[in-house]
mmCIF file of C-alpha atoms and ligand atoms in Angstrom:
data_model
loop_
_atom_site.group_PDB
_atom_site.id
_atom_site.type_symbol
_atom_site.label_atom_id
_atom_site.label_comp_id
_atom_site.label_asym_id
_atom_site.label_seq_id
_atom_site.Cartn_x
_atom_site.Cartn_y
_atom_site.Cartn_z
ATOM 1 C CA MET A 3 0.000 0.000 0.000
ATOM 2 C CA PRO A 4 2.661 2.534 -0.946
ATOM 3 C CA ASP A 5 -0.030 4.954 -2.207
ATOM 4 C CA LEU A 6 -1.650 5.066 1.174
ATOM 5 C CA ILE A 7 1.596 6.002 2.911
ATOM 6 C CA TYR A 8 2.339 8.636 0.279
ATOM 7 C CA ASN A 9 -1.215 10.012 0.482
ATOM 8 C CA LEU A 10 -1.077 10.238 4.258
ATOM 9 C CA GLU A 11 2.105 12.232 4.075
ATOM 10 C CA ALA A 12 0.639 14.511 1.375
ATOM 11 C CA VAL A 13 -2.444 15.210 3.523
ATOM 12 C CA ARG A 14 -0.282 15.947 6.557
ATOM 13 C CA GLN A 15 1.665 18.352 4.357
ATOM 14 C CA ARG A 16 -1.546 20.091 3.211
ATOM 15 C CA ILE A 17 -2.584 20.541 6.849
ATOM 16 C CA ALA A 18 0.858 21.898 7.750
ATOM 17 C CA THR A 19 0.816 24.392 4.872
ATOM 18 C CA ALA A 20 -2.692 25.628 5.712
ATOM 19 C CA ALA A 21 -1.816 25.892 9.401
ATOM 20 C CA HIS A 22 1.284 27.891 8.535
ATOM 21 C CA THR A 23 -0.807 30.267 6.383
ATOM 22 C CA ALA A 24 -3.262 30.676 9.258
ATOM 23 C CA GLY A 25 -0.451 31.324 11.729
ATOM 24 C CA ARG A 26 -1.405 28.171 13.628
ATOM 25 C CA ASP A 27 0.648 25.300 14.990
ATOM 26 C CA ALA A 28 0.013 22.277 12.748
ATOM 27 C CA ARG A 29 -0.139 20.130 15.883
ATOM 28 C CA SER A 30 -3.364 21.917 16.836
ATOM 29 C CA VAL A 31 -5.113 20.122 13.950
ATOM 30 C CA MET A 32 -5.869 16.407 14.317
ATOM 31 C CA LEU A 33 -6.046 14.370 11.150
ATOM 32 C CA LEU A 34 -8.928 11.900 11.386
ATOM 33 C CA ALA A 35 -8.442 9.222 8.722
ATOM 34 C CA VAL A 36 -11.915 8.226 7.472
ATOM 35 C CA SER A 37 -11.612 4.524 6.695
ATOM 36 C CA LYS A 38 -15.261 3.710 5.862
ATOM 37 C CA THR A 39 -15.602 1.092 3.080
ATOM 38 C CA PHE A 40 -11.870 0.297 3.295
ATOM 39 C CA PRO A 41 -10.600 -2.944 4.834
ATOM 40 C CA ALA A 42 -8.971 -3.381 8.220
ATOM 41 C CA GLU A 43 -5.621 -4.024 6.483
ATOM 42 C CA ASP A 44 -5.629 -0.423 5.205
ATOM 43 C CA VAL A 45 -6.173 0.835 8.739
ATOM 44 C CA ARG A 46 -3.332 -1.410 9.908
ATOM 45 C CA ALA A 47 -1.036 0.015 7.217
ATOM 46 C CA ALA A 48 -1.949 3.592 8.125
ATOM 47 C CA HIS A 49 -1.376 2.769 11.796
ATOM 48 C CA ALA A 50 2.076 1.428 10.923
ATOM 49 C CA ALA A 51 2.725 4.803 9.249
ATOM 50 C CA GLY A 52 1.919 6.600 12.491
ATOM 51 C CA GLN A 53 -1.800 7.345 12.049
ATOM 52 C CA ARG A 54 -3.791 6.756 15.250
ATOM 53 C CA GLU A 55 -7.274 8.300 14.783
ATOM 54 C CA PHE A 56 -9.796 6.682 12.447
ATOM 55 C CA GLY A 57 -13.350 7.639 11.495
ATOM 56 C CA GLU A 58 -16.167 5.240 10.590
ATOM 57 C CA ASN A 59 -19.742 5.827 9.383
ATOM 58 C CA TYR A 60 -21.504 2.476 9.491
ATOM 59 C CA VAL A 61 -21.985 0.635 12.778
ATOM 60 C CA GLN A 62 -21.756 -2.981 11.565
ATOM 61 C CA GLU A 63 -18.776 -2.348 9.316
ATOM 62 C CA ALA A 64 -16.987 -0.453 12.068
ATOM 63 C CA LEU A 65 -17.568 -3.139 14.714
ATOM 64 C CA ALA A 66 -16.089 -5.813 12.464
ATOM 65 C CA LYS A 67 -13.052 -3.632 11.800
ATOM 66 C CA ILE A 68 -12.566 -2.736 15.460
ATOM 67 C CA GLU A 69 -12.686 -6.426 16.325
ATOM 68 C CA SER A 70 -10.181 -7.488 13.700
ATOM 69 C CA LEU A 71 -7.829 -4.745 14.908
ATOM 70 C CA ALA A 72 -8.309 -5.581 18.593
ATOM 71 C CA ASP A 73 -4.563 -6.191 18.999
ATOM 72 C CA LEU A 74 -3.972 -2.477 18.228
ATOM 73 C CA ARG A 75 -6.884 -1.168 20.331
ATOM 74 C CA ALA A 76 -4.746 0.544 22.968
ATOM 75 C CA SER A 77 -3.060 2.713 20.334
ATOM 76 C CA LEU A 78 -6.100 3.382 18.138
ATOM 77 C CA GLU A 79 -8.781 6.008 18.601
ATOM 78 C CA TRP A 80 -12.129 5.232 16.952
ATOM 79 C CA HIS A 81 -14.443 8.093 15.985
ATOM 80 C CA PHE A 82 -18.027 7.505 14.868
ATOM 81 C CA ILE A 83 -18.970 10.162 12.297
ATOM 82 C CA GLY A 84 -22.011 8.741 10.483
ATOM 83 C CA PRO A 85 -25.752 9.164 10.957
ATOM 84 C CA LEU A 86 -26.769 7.421 14.181
ATOM 85 C CA GLN A 87 -30.180 5.844 14.751
ATOM 86 C CA SER A 88 -31.336 5.480 18.328
ATOM 87 C CA ASN A 89 -31.511 1.657 18.100
ATOM 88 C CA LYS A 90 -27.782 1.538 17.219
ATOM 89 C CA THR A 91 -26.394 3.696 20.015
ATOM 90 C CA ARG A 92 -25.384 0.883 22.392
ATOM 91 C CA PRO A 93 -22.498 -0.660 20.398
ATOM 92 C CA VAL A 94 -21.275 2.845 19.571
ATOM 93 C CA ALA A 95 -21.289 3.801 23.277
ATOM 94 C CA GLU A 96 -19.422 0.584 24.054
ATOM 95 C CA HIS A 97 -16.759 0.547 21.347
ATOM 96 C CA PHE A 98 -15.949 4.094 20.249
ATOM 97 C CA ASP A 99 -13.880 6.882 21.802
ATOM 98 C CA TRP A 100 -15.685 9.737 20.044
ATOM 99 C CA VAL A 101 -19.008 10.436 18.306
ATOM 100 C CA HIS A 102 -19.046 13.497 16.026
ATOM 101 C CA SER A 103 -22.572 13.069 14.718
ATOM 102 C CA VAL A 104 -24.790 13.713 17.749
ATOM 103 C CA ASP A 105 -27.665 15.596 16.185
ATOM 104 C CA ARG A 106 -30.353 15.472 18.863
ATOM 105 C CA LEU A 107 -30.702 15.240 22.627
ATOM 106 C CA LYS A 108 -32.274 11.778 22.592
ATOM 107 C CA ILE A 109 -29.190 10.246 20.947
ATOM 108 C CA ALA A 110 -26.943 11.957 23.491
ATOM 109 C CA GLN A 111 -29.048 10.701 26.410
ATOM 110 C CA ARG A 112 -28.881 7.120 25.137
ATOM 111 C CA LEU A 113 -25.121 7.298 24.572
ATOM 112 C CA SER A 114 -24.646 8.617 28.104
ATOM 113 C CA GLU A 115 -26.859 5.903 29.634
ATOM 114 C CA GLN A 116 -25.200 3.143 27.607
ATOM 115 C CA ARG A 117 -21.587 4.191 28.071
ATOM 116 C CA PRO A 118 -19.994 1.437 30.201
ATOM 117 C CA ALA A 119 -19.124 2.557 33.737
ATOM 118 C CA ASN A 120 -15.520 1.331 33.413
ATOM 119 C CA LEU A 121 -14.804 3.535 30.386
ATOM 120 C CA PRO A 122 -14.071 7.264 30.469
ATOM 121 C CA PRO A 123 -16.872 9.581 29.304
ATOM 122 C CA LEU A 124 -17.525 9.368 25.566
ATOM 123 C CA ASN A 125 -16.217 12.404 23.686
ATOM 124 C CA VAL A 126 -18.962 13.927 21.548
ATOM 125 C CA CYS A 127 -19.531 16.754 19.116
ATOM 126 C CA LEU A 128 -22.884 18.312 18.342
ATOM 127 C CA GLN A 129 -23.521 18.166 14.610
ATOM 128 C CA VAL A 130 -24.823 21.495 13.311
ATOM 129 C CA ASN A 131 -26.520 22.090 9.997
ATOM 130 C CA VAL A 132 -24.754 25.270 8.978
ATOM 131 C CA SER A 133 -25.802 25.268 5.368
ATOM 132 C CA GLY A 134 -29.414 25.373 6.527
ATOM 133 C CA GLU A 135 -30.483 22.531 4.296
ATOM 134 C CA ALA A 136 -33.563 20.567 5.308
ATOM 135 C CA SER A 137 -32.240 17.259 3.919
ATOM 136 C CA LYS A 138 -29.089 17.187 6.032
ATOM 137 C CA SER A 139 -28.820 16.038 9.613
ATOM 138 C CA GLY A 140 -27.654 18.329 12.363
ATOM 139 C CA VAL A 141 -29.363 20.810 14.666
ATOM 140 C CA GLY A 142 -30.081 24.267 13.344
ATOM 141 C CA VAL A 143 -27.874 27.117 14.493
ATOM 142 C CA ALA A 144 -30.795 28.601 16.455
ATOM 143 C CA GLU A 145 -31.392 25.443 18.565
ATOM 144 C CA ALA A 146 -27.713 24.613 18.993
ATOM 145 C CA VAL A 147 -27.154 26.688 22.123
ATOM 146 C CA GLU A 148 -29.912 25.000 24.116
ATOM 147 C CA VAL A 149 -29.123 21.467 22.913
ATOM 148 C CA ALA A 150 -25.411 21.947 23.660
ATOM 149 C CA GLN A 151 -26.194 23.032 27.244
ATOM 150 C CA GLU A 152 -28.361 19.944 27.754
ATOM 151 C CA ILE A 153 -25.759 17.563 26.309
ATOM 152 C CA ALA A 154 -22.994 19.139 28.394
ATOM 153 C CA ALA A 155 -24.943 18.201 31.546
ATOM 154 C CA LEU A 156 -25.022 14.446 30.754
ATOM 155 C CA PRO A 157 -22.792 12.429 33.097
ATOM 156 C CA LYS A 158 -21.084 9.929 30.770
ATOM 157 C CA LEU A 159 -20.473 12.297 27.871
ATOM 158 C CA ASN A 160 -17.798 14.906 27.402
ATOM 159 C CA LEU A 161 -19.114 17.526 24.991
ATOM 160 C CA ARG A 162 -15.981 18.588 23.122
ATOM 161 C CA GLY A 163 -17.369 20.823 20.394
ATOM 162 C CA LEU A 164 -19.173 21.110 17.089
ATOM 163 C CA MET A 165 -19.160 19.255 13.787
ATOM 164 C CA SER A 166 -20.559 20.089 10.368
ATOM 165 C CA ILE A 167 -20.750 18.750 6.829
ATOM 166 C CA PRO A 168 -21.418 21.791 4.647
ATOM 167 C CA GLU A 169 -22.546 21.689 1.058
ATOM 168 C CA PRO A 170 -19.619 21.192 -1.340
ATOM 169 C CA ALA A 171 -18.419 24.518 -2.728
ATOM 170 C CA GLY A 172 -15.957 25.313 -5.477
ATOM 171 C CA ASP A 173 -13.651 28.092 -4.457
ATOM 172 C CA ILE A 174 -11.971 28.570 -1.121
ATOM 173 C CA ASP A 175 -13.948 31.685 -0.142
ATOM 174 C CA ALA A 176 -17.228 29.831 -0.625
ATOM 175 C CA GLN A 177 -15.788 26.890 1.324
ATOM 176 C CA ARG A 178 -14.762 29.132 4.209
ATOM 177 C CA ALA A 179 -18.181 30.725 4.769
ATOM 178 C CA PRO A 180 -19.961 27.770 6.466
ATOM 179 C CA HIS A 181 -16.810 26.882 8.429
ATOM 180 C CA ARG A 182 -16.676 30.472 9.688
ATOM 181 C CA GLN A 183 -20.330 30.184 10.743
ATOM 182 C CA LEU A 184 -19.536 27.075 12.771
ATOM 183 C CA ARG A 185 -16.556 28.765 14.406
ATOM 184 C CA GLU A 186 -18.665 31.788 15.356
ATOM 185 C CA LEU A 187 -21.254 29.513 16.957
ATOM 186 C CA PHE A 188 -18.433 27.672 18.761
ATOM 187 C CA GLU A 189 -17.147 30.987 20.142
ATOM 188 C CA ARG A 190 -20.628 31.959 21.281
ATOM 189 C CA LEU A 191 -21.017 28.684 23.173
ATOM 190 C CA ARG A 192 -17.652 29.215 24.826
ATOM 191 C CA ASP A 193 -18.684 32.736 25.813
ATOM 192 C CA ASP A 194 -21.770 31.123 27.376
ATOM 193 C CA GLY A 195 -19.465 29.086 29.604
ATOM 194 C CA LEU A 196 -19.201 25.730 27.807
ATOM 195 C CA GLU A 197 -15.673 24.317 27.873
ATOM 196 C CA LEU A 198 -15.313 23.302 24.241
ATOM 197 C CA ASP A 199 -12.040 22.631 22.420
ATOM 198 C CA THR A 200 -13.077 20.902 19.181
ATOM 199 C CA LEU A 201 -14.209 22.098 15.773
ATOM 200 C CA SER A 202 -14.624 19.042 13.528
ATOM 201 C CA MET A 203 -14.850 20.417 10.022
ATOM 202 C CA GLY A 204 -13.153 20.004 6.652
ATOM 203 C CA MET A 205 -12.824 16.938 4.412
ATOM 204 C CA SER A 206 -10.624 15.955 1.445
ATOM 205 C CA SER A 207 -11.729 18.815 -0.792
ATOM 206 C CA ASP A 208 -11.967 21.673 1.714
ATOM 207 C CA LEU A 209 -9.551 20.952 4.538
ATOM 208 C CA GLU A 210 -7.492 24.092 3.836
ATOM 209 C CA ALA A 211 -10.592 26.303 4.177
ATOM 210 C CA ALA A 212 -11.463 24.528 7.427
ATOM 211 C CA VAL A 213 -7.969 24.925 8.911
ATOM 212 C CA LEU A 214 -8.009 28.627 7.982
ATOM 213 C CA GLU A 215 -11.284 28.958 9.928
ATOM 214 C CA GLY A 216 -10.010 27.171 13.004
ATOM 215 C CA ALA A 217 -10.730 23.445 12.525
ATOM 216 C CA THR A 218 -9.115 21.282 15.223
ATOM 217 C CA ILE A 219 -10.133 17.993 13.538
ATOM 218 C CA VAL A 220 -10.256 17.464 9.777
ATOM 219 C CA ARG A 221 -11.966 14.269 8.590
ATOM 220 C CA VAL A 222 -10.238 12.955 5.484
ATOM 221 C CA GLY A 223 -11.127 9.817 3.560
ATOM 222 C CA THR A 224 -10.674 9.971 -0.214
ATOM 223 C CA ALA A 225 -7.380 11.871 -0.160
ATOM 224 C CA ILE A 226 -5.861 9.109 1.993
ATOM 225 C CA PHE A 227 -7.524 5.842 0.996
ATOM 226 C CA GLY A 228 -8.678 6.687 -2.529
ATOM 227 C CA ALA A 229 -12.152 6.762 -4.089
ATOM 228 C CA ARG A 230 -14.797 4.729 -2.275
ATOM 229 C CA ASP A 231 -16.540 1.839 -4.022
ATOM 230 C CA TYR A 232 -19.976 1.325 -2.504
ATOM 231 C CA ALA A 233 -20.755 -1.654 -4.729
ATOM 232 C CA HIS A 234 -19.309 -4.146 -2.230
HETATM 233 C C1 PLP B 19 -17.026 10.164 4.328
HETATM 234 C C2 PLP B 19 -16.949 11.297 5.287
HETATM 235 C C3 PLP B 19 -15.800 12.112 5.352
HETATM 236 C C4 PLP B 19 -14.613 11.965 4.422
HETATM 237 O O1 PLP B 19 -14.931 12.523 3.179
HETATM 238 P P1 PLP B 19 -13.820 12.622 2.020
HETATM 239 O O2 PLP B 19 -14.410 13.600 1.081
HETATM 240 O O3 PLP B 19 -13.678 11.255 1.447
HETATM 241 O O4 PLP B 19 -12.572 13.104 2.641
HETATM 242 C C5 PLP B 19 -15.766 13.104 6.308
HETATM 243 N N1 PLP B 19 -16.798 13.317 7.146
HETATM 244 C C6 PLP B 19 -17.918 12.566 7.113
HETATM 245 C C7 PLP B 19 -19.015 12.840 8.067
HETATM 246 C C8 PLP B 19 -18.019 11.547 6.173
HETATM 247 O O5 PLP B 19 -19.150 10.824 6.119
#
């Protein structure tokens, strides 16, 4: 998998360049390698190249991968980033370190109740629909403040910040606008007293725009693992 190693390095370089432009330390941006649809062996190869944080979207696929990489569990961090139905929260609460896609209070309450007592609180982000599109998941900007306060009060969750998946946009200025909106909301929540440290935004095609607007986690799949084939 020489491509994978090369791609990882190229993505790290893109993050470093964008961070430099923004006057930020590149170490303040975590690269989350989104391994959905790719086999456990690719995750193992990326791990061997120093990558530790991986993102998955589909519960069953992720559980199989986590199990086949159980020998590496202590040095892997698993992030759930896909749409989460309430009947699938238990295995996510039991097997993941982070959930980025909490988009309503009910999901957060279930994750908190189902998080095993022997594990540290589950790190979560509130997913916000910044592009204002009815078809996308995420709470609206207007409800976000109240929902964030309620989630922050749950005992077995650690509300770390906000996540968004904006509409794809062509040029960097258009890409920056929704990321800026998320950052402004993040700052408002911090002014309200919430101790947040995470802005999960930016993917393969817009990670520079996200880093310029303050992303602390960029979620990158295609640029590392290649194009996804959903046929299998
Ligand atoms: C698939 C996915 C990504 C990665 O997207 P790429 O364009 O392949 O980098 C990031 N975030 C979420 C929520 C995803 O579902």
